[in-house]
């Protein structure tokens, strides 16, 4: 009889521990979605020409809060929202590892535009990785005027805060999850 009580208590404790996680997960997703909408507004506010990019792109991913830091070895991570033909289709995780001269930390926003369905599918299949040769354009007024797609993607970043010195080699990886 005691074994049954112990098992029951353990099961109840597990259920009570796991249940709040589901609520937090939904709340976290909602916050990321809200932050992504604000990030989009900030990108367009800084460079009004970006509104056309958001409208014409086949799809895009917005990472509103990417944290980056390092000292010799560095990394970055962030969560974002993915839109296909202006409809919310999923969430994504960004991760980055870099090695080289770097020190400090910073926070920034990132948006990735996809030129076609094929480019979007590559991202959704988690097959898109950025190597050292792919560069992002720092958003300033008019920065998007002459930017072209490279291998089906266009990347823009906007610094939010922090200071980081960097001369490193690394790449970004992405993991897509349907809603």
JSON list of C-alpha atoms in Angstrom, two decimals:
[
{"chain": "A", "resi": 1, "resn": "UNK", "atom": "CA", "xyz": [0.00, 0.00, 0.00]},
{"chain": "A", "resi": 2, "resn": "UNK", "atom": "CA", "xyz": [2.86, 2.37, 0.81]},
{"chain": "A", "resi": 3, "resn": "UNK", "atom": "CA", "xyz": [4.36, 1.85, -2.65]},
{"chain": "A", "resi": 4, "resn": "UNK", "atom": "CA", "xyz": [1.07, 2.94, -4.26]},
{"chain": "A", "resi": 5, "resn": "UNK", "atom": "CA", "xyz": [0.99, 6.11, -2.09]},
{"chain": "A", "resi": 6, "resn": "UNK", "atom": "CA", "xyz": [4.61, 6.97, -2.92]},
{"chain": "A", "resi": 7, "resn": "UNK", "atom": "CA", "xyz": [4.01, 6.44, -6.64]},
{"chain": "A", "resi": 8, "resn": "UNK", "atom": "CA", "xyz": [0.84, 8.55, -6.46]},
{"chain": "A", "resi": 9, "resn": "UNK", "atom": "CA", "xyz": [2.67, 11.36, -4.65]},
{"chain": "A", "resi": 10, "resn": "UNK", "atom": "CA", "xyz": [5.52, 11.29, -7.19]},
{"chain": "A", "resi": 11, "resn": "UNK", "atom": "CA", "xyz": [3.04, 11.40, -10.11]},
{"chain": "A", "resi": 12, "resn": "UNK", "atom": "CA", "xyz": [1.17, 14.34, -8.56]},
{"chain": "A", "resi": 13, "resn": "UNK", "atom": "CA", "xyz": [4.42, 16.21, -7.91]},
{"chain": "A", "resi": 14, "resn": "UNK", "atom": "CA", "xyz": [5.49, 15.67, -11.53]},
{"chain": "A", "resi": 15, "resn": "UNK", "atom": "CA", "xyz": [2.10, 16.84, -12.82]},
{"chain": "A", "resi": 16, "resn": "UNK", "atom": "CA", "xyz": [2.22, 19.95, -10.64]},
{"chain": "A", "resi": 17, "resn": "UNK", "atom": "CA", "xyz": [5.75, 20.72, -11.83]},
{"chain": "A", "resi": 18, "resn": "UNK", "atom": "CA", "xyz": [5.05, 20.19, -15.54]},
{"chain": "A", "resi": 19, "resn": "UNK", "atom": "CA", "xyz": [1.66, 21.97, -15.73]},
{"chain": "A", "resi": 20, "resn": "UNK", "atom": "CA", "xyz": [3.03, 25.51, -15.17]},
{"chain": "A", "resi": 21, "resn": "UNK", "atom": "CA", "xyz": [5.63, 24.88, -17.89]},
{"chain": "A", "resi": 22, "resn": "UNK", "atom": "CA", "xyz": [2.90, 24.63, -20.52]},
{"chain": "A", "resi": 23, "resn": "UNK", "atom": "CA", "xyz": [1.45, 27.97, -19.46]},
{"chain": "A", "resi": 24, "resn": "UNK", "atom": "CA", "xyz": [4.87, 29.60, -19.44]},
{"chain": "A", "resi": 25, "resn": "UNK", "atom": "CA", "xyz": [5.63, 28.21, -22.88]},
{"chain": "A", "resi": 26, "resn": "UNK", "atom": "CA", "xyz": [2.47, 29.80, -24.31]},
{"chain": "A", "resi": 27, "resn": "UNK", "atom": "CA", "xyz": [3.16, 33.05, -22.45]},
{"chain": "A", "resi": 28, "resn": "UNK", "atom": "CA", "xyz": [6.74, 33.03, -23.75]},
{"chain": "A", "resi": 29, "resn": "UNK", "atom": "CA", "xyz": [5.54, 32.50, -27.33]},
{"chain": "A", "resi": 30, "resn": "UNK", "atom": "CA", "xyz": [3.06, 35.35, -26.97]},
{"chain": "A", "resi": 31, "resn": "UNK", "atom": "CA", "xyz": [5.81, 37.64, -25.67]},
{"chain": "A", "resi": 32, "resn": "UNK", "atom": "CA", "xyz": [8.12, 36.73, -28.56]},
{"chain": "A", "resi": 33, "resn": "UNK", "atom": "CA", "xyz": [5.30, 37.39, -31.04]},
{"chain": "A", "resi": 34, "resn": "UNK", "atom": "CA", "xyz": [4.55, 40.78, -29.44]},
{"chain": "A", "resi": 35, "resn": "UNK", "atom": "CA", "xyz": [8.27, 41.68, -29.33]},
{"chain": "A", "resi": 36, "resn": "UNK", "atom": "CA", "xyz": [8.61, 40.68, -33.00]},
{"chain": "A", "resi": 37, "resn": "UNK", "atom": "CA", "xyz": [5.78, 43.00, -34.00]},
{"chain": "A", "resi": 38, "resn": "UNK", "atom": "CA", "xyz": [7.48, 45.84, -32.12]},
{"chain": "A", "resi": 39, "resn": "UNK", "atom": "CA", "xyz": [10.83, 44.99, -33.74]},
{"chain": "A", "resi": 40, "resn": "UNK", "atom": "CA", "xyz": [9.21, 45.17, -37.19]},
{"chain": "A", "resi": 41, "resn": "UNK", "atom": "CA", "xyz": [7.82, 48.60, -36.31]},
{"chain": "A", "resi": 42, "resn": "UNK", "atom": "CA", "xyz": [11.30, 49.72, -35.16]},
{"chain": "A", "resi": 43, "resn": "UNK", "atom": "CA", "xyz": [12.97, 48.45, -38.36]},
{"chain": "A", "resi": 44, "resn": "UNK", "atom": "CA", "xyz": [10.45, 50.38, -40.48]},
{"chain": "A", "resi": 45, "resn": "UNK", "atom": "CA", "xyz": [10.70, 53.46, -38.24]},
{"chain": "A", "resi": 46, "resn": "UNK", "atom": "CA", "xyz": [14.50, 53.51, -38.67]},
{"chain": "A", "resi": 47, "resn": "UNK", "atom": "CA", "xyz": [14.35, 52.83, -42.43]},
{"chain": "A", "resi": 48, "resn": "UNK", "atom": "CA", "xyz": [10.90, 53.45, -43.97]},
{"chain": "A", "resi": 49, "resn": "UNK", "atom": "CA", "xyz": [12.01, 51.71, -47.18]},
{"chain": "A", "resi": 50, "resn": "UNK", "atom": "CA", "xyz": [11.97, 48.41, -45.29]},
{"chain": "A", "resi": 51, "resn": "UNK", "atom": "CA", "xyz": [8.18, 48.44, -45.31]},
{"chain": "A", "resi": 52, "resn": "UNK", "atom": "CA", "xyz": [8.36, 47.47, -48.99]},
{"chain": "A", "resi": 53, "resn": "UNK", "atom": "CA", "xyz": [10.69, 44.58, -48.15]},
{"chain": "A", "resi": 54, "resn": "UNK", "atom": "CA", "xyz": [8.24, 43.22, -45.58]},
{"chain": "A", "resi": 55, "resn": "UNK", "atom": "CA", "xyz": [5.41, 43.49, -48.13]},
{"chain": "A", "resi": 56, "resn": "UNK", "atom": "CA", "xyz": [7.24, 42.01, -51.14]},
{"chain": "A", "resi": 57, "resn": "UNK", "atom": "CA", "xyz": [9.27, 39.22, -49.51]},
{"chain": "A", "resi": 58, "resn": "UNK", "atom": "CA", "xyz": [7.90, 35.69, -49.84]},
{"chain": "A", "resi": 59, "resn": "UNK", "atom": "CA", "xyz": [8.50, 35.34, -46.11]},
{"chain": "A", "resi": 60, "resn": "UNK", "atom": "CA", "xyz": [10.59, 36.63, -43.23]},
{"chain": "A", "resi": 61, "resn": "UNK", "atom": "CA", "xyz": [11.82, 35.76, -39.75]},
{"chain": "A", "resi": 62, "resn": "UNK", "atom": "CA", "xyz": [12.09, 38.39, -37.03]},
{"chain": "A", "resi": 63, "resn": "UNK", "atom": "CA", "xyz": [14.36, 37.83, -34.02]},
{"chain": "A", "resi": 64, "resn": "UNK", "atom": "CA", "xyz": [13.53, 40.72, -31.65]},
{"chain": "A", "resi": 65, "resn": "UNK", "atom": "CA", "xyz": [16.04, 39.93, -28.89]},
{"chain": "A", "resi": 66, "resn": "UNK", "atom": "CA", "xyz": [19.35, 38.32, -29.80]},
{"chain": "A", "resi": 67, "resn": "UNK", "atom": "CA", "xyz": [21.98, 38.27, -27.08]},
{"chain": "A", "resi": 68, "resn": "UNK", "atom": "CA", "xyz": [25.61, 37.98, -28.09]},
{"chain": "A", "resi": 69, "resn": "UNK", "atom": "CA", "xyz": [28.73, 37.77, -25.98]},
{"chain": "A", "resi": 70, "resn": "UNK", "atom": "CA", "xyz": [32.20, 36.42, -25.91]},
{"chain": "A", "resi": 71, "resn": "UNK", "atom": "CA", "xyz": [35.78, 36.56, -24.87]},
{"chain": "A", "resi": 72, "resn": "UNK", "atom": "CA", "xyz": [37.84, 34.60, -27.41]},
{"chain": "A", "resi": 73, "resn": "UNK", "atom": "CA", "xyz": [35.00, 32.15, -27.90]},
{"chain": "A", "resi": 74, "resn": "UNK", "atom": "CA", "xyz": [31.60, 33.70, -28.33]},
{"chain": "A", "resi": 75, "resn": "UNK", "atom": "CA", "xyz": [28.03, 32.87, -28.92]},
{"chain": "A", "resi": 76, "resn": "UNK", "atom": "CA", "xyz": [24.66, 34.35, -29.65]},
{"chain": "A", "resi": 77, "resn": "UNK", "atom": "CA", "xyz": [21.12, 33.12, -29.22]},
{"chain": "A", "resi": 78, "resn": "UNK", "atom": "CA", "xyz": [17.61, 34.36, -29.76]},
{"chain": "A", "resi": 79, "resn": "UNK", "atom": "CA", "xyz": [14.05, 33.32, -30.46]},
{"chain": "A", "resi": 80, "resn": "UNK", "atom": "CA", "xyz": [11.92, 34.65, -33.25]},
{"chain": "A", "resi": 81, "resn": "UNK", "atom": "CA", "xyz": [8.75, 34.49, -35.28]},
{"chain": "A", "resi": 82, "resn": "UNK", "atom": "CA", "xyz": [8.42, 33.30, -38.88]},
{"chain": "A", "resi": 83, "resn": "UNK", "atom": "CA", "xyz": [5.96, 34.68, -41.43]},
{"chain": "A", "resi": 84, "resn": "UNK", "atom": "CA", "xyz": [5.17, 33.19, -44.82]},
{"chain": "A", "resi": 85, "resn": "UNK", "atom": "CA", "xyz": [3.21, 35.39, -47.23]},
{"chain": "A", "resi": 86, "resn": "UNK", "atom": "CA", "xyz": [2.40, 37.71, -44.28]},
{"chain": "A", "resi": 87, "resn": "UNK", "atom": "CA", "xyz": [0.88, 34.87, -42.20]},
{"chain": "A", "resi": 88, "resn": "UNK", "atom": "CA", "xyz": [2.42, 33.67, -38.94]},
{"chain": "A", "resi": 89, "resn": "UNK", "atom": "CA", "xyz": [3.57, 30.08, -39.54]},
{"chain": "A", "resi": 90, "resn": "UNK", "atom": "CA", "xyz": [6.01, 29.27, -36.76]},
{"chain": "A", "resi": 91, "resn": "UNK", "atom": "CA", "xyz": [8.72, 30.04, -34.26]},
{"chain": "A", "resi": 92, "resn": "UNK", "atom": "CA", "xyz": [12.47, 29.83, -34.75]},
{"chain": "A", "resi": 93, "resn": "UNK", "atom": "CA", "xyz": [15.62, 29.67, -32.68]},
{"chain": "A", "resi": 94, "resn": "UNK", "atom": "CA", "xyz": [18.88, 31.31, -33.70]},
{"chain": "A", "resi": 95, "resn": "UNK", "atom": "CA", "xyz": [22.21, 30.11, -32.37]},
{"chain": "A", "resi": 96, "resn": "UNK", "atom": "CA", "xyz": [25.72, 31.18, -33.21]},
{"chain": "A", "resi": 97, "resn": "UNK", "atom": "CA", "xyz": [29.21, 30.15, -32.23]},
{"chain": "A", "resi": 98, "resn": "UNK", "atom": "CA", "xyz": [32.30, 32.17, -33.11]},
{"chain": "A", "resi": 99, "resn": "UNK", "atom": "CA", "xyz": [36.02, 31.93, -32.47]},
{"chain": "A", "resi": 100, "resn": "UNK", "atom": "CA", "xyz": [38.48, 34.79, -32.76]},
{"chain": "A", "resi": 101, "resn": "UNK", "atom": "CA", "xyz": [39.28, 38.15, -31.26]},
{"chain": "A", "resi": 102, "resn": "UNK", "atom": "CA", "xyz": [36.15, 39.26, -29.46]},
{"chain": "A", "resi": 103, "resn": "UNK", "atom": "CA", "xyz": [35.26, 40.73, -26.12]},
{"chain": "A", "resi": 104, "resn": "UNK", "atom": "CA", "xyz": [32.06, 42.09, -24.68]},
{"chain": "A", "resi": 105, "resn": "UNK", "atom": "CA", "xyz": [28.36, 41.63, -25.13]},
{"chain": "A", "resi": 106, "resn": "UNK", "atom": "CA", "xyz": [25.52, 43.17, -27.04]},
{"chain": "A", "resi": 107, "resn": "UNK", "atom": "CA", "xyz": [21.83, 42.82, -27.76]},
{"chain": "A", "resi": 108, "resn": "UNK", "atom": "CA", "xyz": [20.38, 43.28, -31.21]},
{"chain": "A", "resi": 109, "resn": "UNK", "atom": "CA", "xyz": [17.40, 42.58, -33.45]},
{"chain": "A", "resi": 110, "resn": "UNK", "atom": "CA", "xyz": [17.63, 40.62, -36.68]},
{"chain": "A", "resi": 111, "resn": "UNK", "atom": "CA", "xyz": [15.28, 40.15, -39.61]},
{"chain": "A", "resi": 112, "resn": "UNK", "atom": "CA", "xyz": [15.82, 37.69, -42.45]},
{"chain": "A", "resi": 113, "resn": "UNK", "atom": "CA", "xyz": [13.87, 38.08, -45.69]},
{"chain": "A", "resi": 114, "resn": "UNK", "atom": "CA", "xyz": [13.27, 35.13, -48.01]},
{"chain": "A", "resi": 115, "resn": "UNK", "atom": "CA", "xyz": [12.99, 35.75, -51.73]},
{"chain": "A", "resi": 116, "resn": "UNK", "atom": "CA", "xyz": [11.05, 32.63, -52.75]},
{"chain": "A", "resi": 117, "resn": "UNK", "atom": "CA", "xyz": [9.16, 29.59, -51.50]},
{"chain": "A", "resi": 118, "resn": "UNK", "atom": "CA", "xyz": [12.29, 27.47, -52.09]},
{"chain": "A", "resi": 119, "resn": "UNK", "atom": "CA", "xyz": [14.38, 29.76, -49.84]},
{"chain": "A", "resi": 120, "resn": "UNK", "atom": "CA", "xyz": [11.64, 29.74, -47.20]},
{"chain": "A", "resi": 121, "resn": "UNK", "atom": "CA", "xyz": [11.45, 25.93, -47.28]},
{"chain": "A", "resi": 122, "resn": "UNK", "atom": "CA", "xyz": [15.21, 25.68, -46.81]},
{"chain": "A", "resi": 123, "resn": "UNK", "atom": "CA", "xyz": [14.83, 27.76, -43.63]},
{"chain": "A", "resi": 124, "resn": "UNK", "atom": "CA", "xyz": [11.79, 25.79, -42.42]},
{"chain": "A", "resi": 125, "resn": "UNK", "atom": "CA", "xyz": [13.69, 22.53, -42.96]},
{"chain": "A", "resi": 126, "resn": "UNK", "atom": "CA", "xyz": [16.42, 23.97, -40.67]},
{"chain": "A", "resi": 127, "resn": "UNK", "atom": "CA", "xyz": [18.90, 23.73, -43.56]},
{"chain": "A", "resi": 128, "resn": "UNK", "atom": "CA", "xyz": [19.84, 27.42, -43.61]},
{"chain": "A", "resi": 129, "resn": "UNK", "atom": "CA", "xyz": [23.15, 28.34, -42.03]},
{"chain": "A", "resi": 130, "resn": "UNK", "atom": "CA", "xyz": [25.09, 31.54, -42.40]},
{"chain": "A", "resi": 131, "resn": "UNK", "atom": "CA", "xyz": [28.83, 31.28, -42.71]},
{"chain": "A", "resi": 132, "resn": "UNK", "atom": "CA", "xyz": [31.40, 34.01, -42.30]},
{"chain": "A", "resi": 133, "resn": "UNK", "atom": "CA", "xyz": [30.93, 35.32, -45.83]},
{"chain": "A", "resi": 134, "resn": "UNK", "atom": "CA", "xyz": [27.26, 36.19, -45.27]},
{"chain": "A", "resi": 135, "resn": "UNK", "atom": "CA", "xyz": [26.94, 39.67, -43.88]},
{"chain": "A", "resi": 136, "resn": "UNK", "atom": "CA", "xyz": [24.06, 41.54, -42.37]},
{"chain": "A", "resi": 137, "resn": "UNK", "atom": "CA", "xyz": [23.26, 45.14, -43.11]},
{"chain": "A", "resi": 138, "resn": "UNK", "atom": "CA", "xyz": [23.04, 47.41, -40.08]},
{"chain": "A", "resi": 139, "resn": "UNK", "atom": "CA", "xyz": [19.75, 49.29, -40.33]},
{"chain": "A", "resi": 140, "resn": "UNK", "atom": "CA", "xyz": [20.00, 53.04, -40.72]},
{"chain": "A", "resi": 141, "resn": "UNK", "atom": "CA", "xyz": [17.82, 55.43, -42.69]},
{"chain": "A", "resi": 142, "resn": "UNK", "atom": "CA", "xyz": [17.96, 54.36, -46.34]},
{"chain": "A", "resi": 143, "resn": "UNK", "atom": "CA", "xyz": [20.16, 51.32, -45.68]},
{"chain": "A", "resi": 144, "resn": "UNK", "atom": "CA", "xyz": [17.78, 48.98, -47.50]},
{"chain": "A", "resi": 145, "resn": "UNK", "atom": "CA", "xyz": [17.69, 51.03, -50.71]},
{"chain": "A", "resi": 146, "resn": "UNK", "atom": "CA", "xyz": [20.42, 49.11, -52.57]},
{"chain": "A", "resi": 147, "resn": "UNK", "atom": "CA", "xyz": [20.47, 45.77, -50.79]},
{"chain": "A", "resi": 148, "resn": "UNK", "atom": "CA", "xyz": [19.95, 42.66, -52.94]},
{"chain": "A", "resi": 149, "resn": "UNK", "atom": "CA", "xyz": [19.14, 39.07, -52.08]},
{"chain": "A", "resi": 150, "resn": "UNK", "atom": "CA", "xyz": [22.19, 36.81, -51.73]},
{"chain": "A", "resi": 151, "resn": "UNK", "atom": "CA", "xyz": [21.39, 33.12, -52.16]},
{"chain": "A", "resi": 152, "resn": "UNK", "atom": "CA", "xyz": [17.71, 33.92, -51.62]},
{"chain": "A", "resi": 153, "resn": "UNK", "atom": "CA", "xyz": [18.07, 35.75, -48.32]},
{"chain": "A", "resi": 154, "resn": "UNK", "atom": "CA", "xyz": [18.60, 39.30, -47.10]},
{"chain": "A", "resi": 155, "resn": "UNK", "atom": "CA", "xyz": [19.64, 39.97, -43.48]},
{"chain": "A", "resi": 156, "resn": "UNK", "atom": "CA", "xyz": [19.32, 43.18, -41.46]},
{"chain": "A", "resi": 157, "resn": "UNK", "atom": "CA", "xyz": [20.35, 43.84, -37.87]},
{"chain": "A", "resi": 158, "resn": "UNK", "atom": "CA", "xyz": [19.67, 46.67, -35.45]},
{"chain": "A", "resi": 159, "resn": "UNK", "atom": "CA", "xyz": [21.74, 47.10, -32.31]},
{"chain": "A", "resi": 160, "resn": "UNK", "atom": "CA", "xyz": [19.75, 47.49, -29.11]},
{"chain": "A", "resi": 161, "resn": "UNK", "atom": "CA", "xyz": [22.58, 47.93, -26.64]},
{"chain": "A", "resi": 162, "resn": "UNK", "atom": "CA", "xyz": [25.95, 46.81, -25.40]},
{"chain": "A", "resi": 163, "resn": "UNK", "atom": "CA", "xyz": [29.45, 47.02, -26.75]},
{"chain": "A", "resi": 164, "resn": "UNK", "atom": "CA", "xyz": [31.40, 44.28, -28.45]},
{"chain": "A", "resi": 165, "resn": "UNK", "atom": "CA", "xyz": [34.72, 44.24, -30.28]},
{"chain": "A", "resi": 166, "resn": "UNK", "atom": "CA", "xyz": [34.92, 41.46, -32.79]},
{"chain": "A", "resi": 167, "resn": "UNK", "atom": "CA", "xyz": [37.12, 40.08, -35.54]},
{"chain": "A", "resi": 168, "resn": "UNK", "atom": "CA", "xyz": [35.92, 36.51, -35.53]},
{"chain": "A", "resi": 169, "resn": "UNK", "atom": "CA", "xyz": [34.76, 33.68, -37.75]},
{"chain": "A", "resi": 170, "resn": "UNK", "atom": "CA", "xyz": [31.49, 31.96, -37.05]},
{"chain": "A", "resi": 171, "resn": "UNK", "atom": "CA", "xyz": [28.06, 31.21, -38.36]},
{"chain": "A", "resi": 172, "resn": "UNK", "atom": "CA", "xyz": [24.42, 31.25, -37.45]},
{"chain": "A", "resi": 173, "resn": "UNK", "atom": "CA", "xyz": [22.16, 28.22, -37.40]},
{"chain": "A", "resi": 174, "resn": "UNK", "atom": "CA", "xyz": [18.39, 28.18, -37.22]},
{"chain": "A", "resi": 175, "resn": "UNK", "atom": "CA", "xyz": [15.77, 25.74, -35.98]},
{"chain": "A", "resi": 176, "resn": "UNK", "atom": "CA", "xyz": [12.19, 26.19, -37.18]},
{"chain": "A", "resi": 177, "resn": "UNK", "atom": "CA", "xyz": [9.10, 24.90, -35.34]},
{"chain": "A", "resi": 178, "resn": "UNK", "atom": "CA", "xyz": [5.53, 25.02, -36.72]},
{"chain": "A", "resi": 179, "resn": "UNK", "atom": "CA", "xyz": [2.95, 26.68, -34.53]}
]
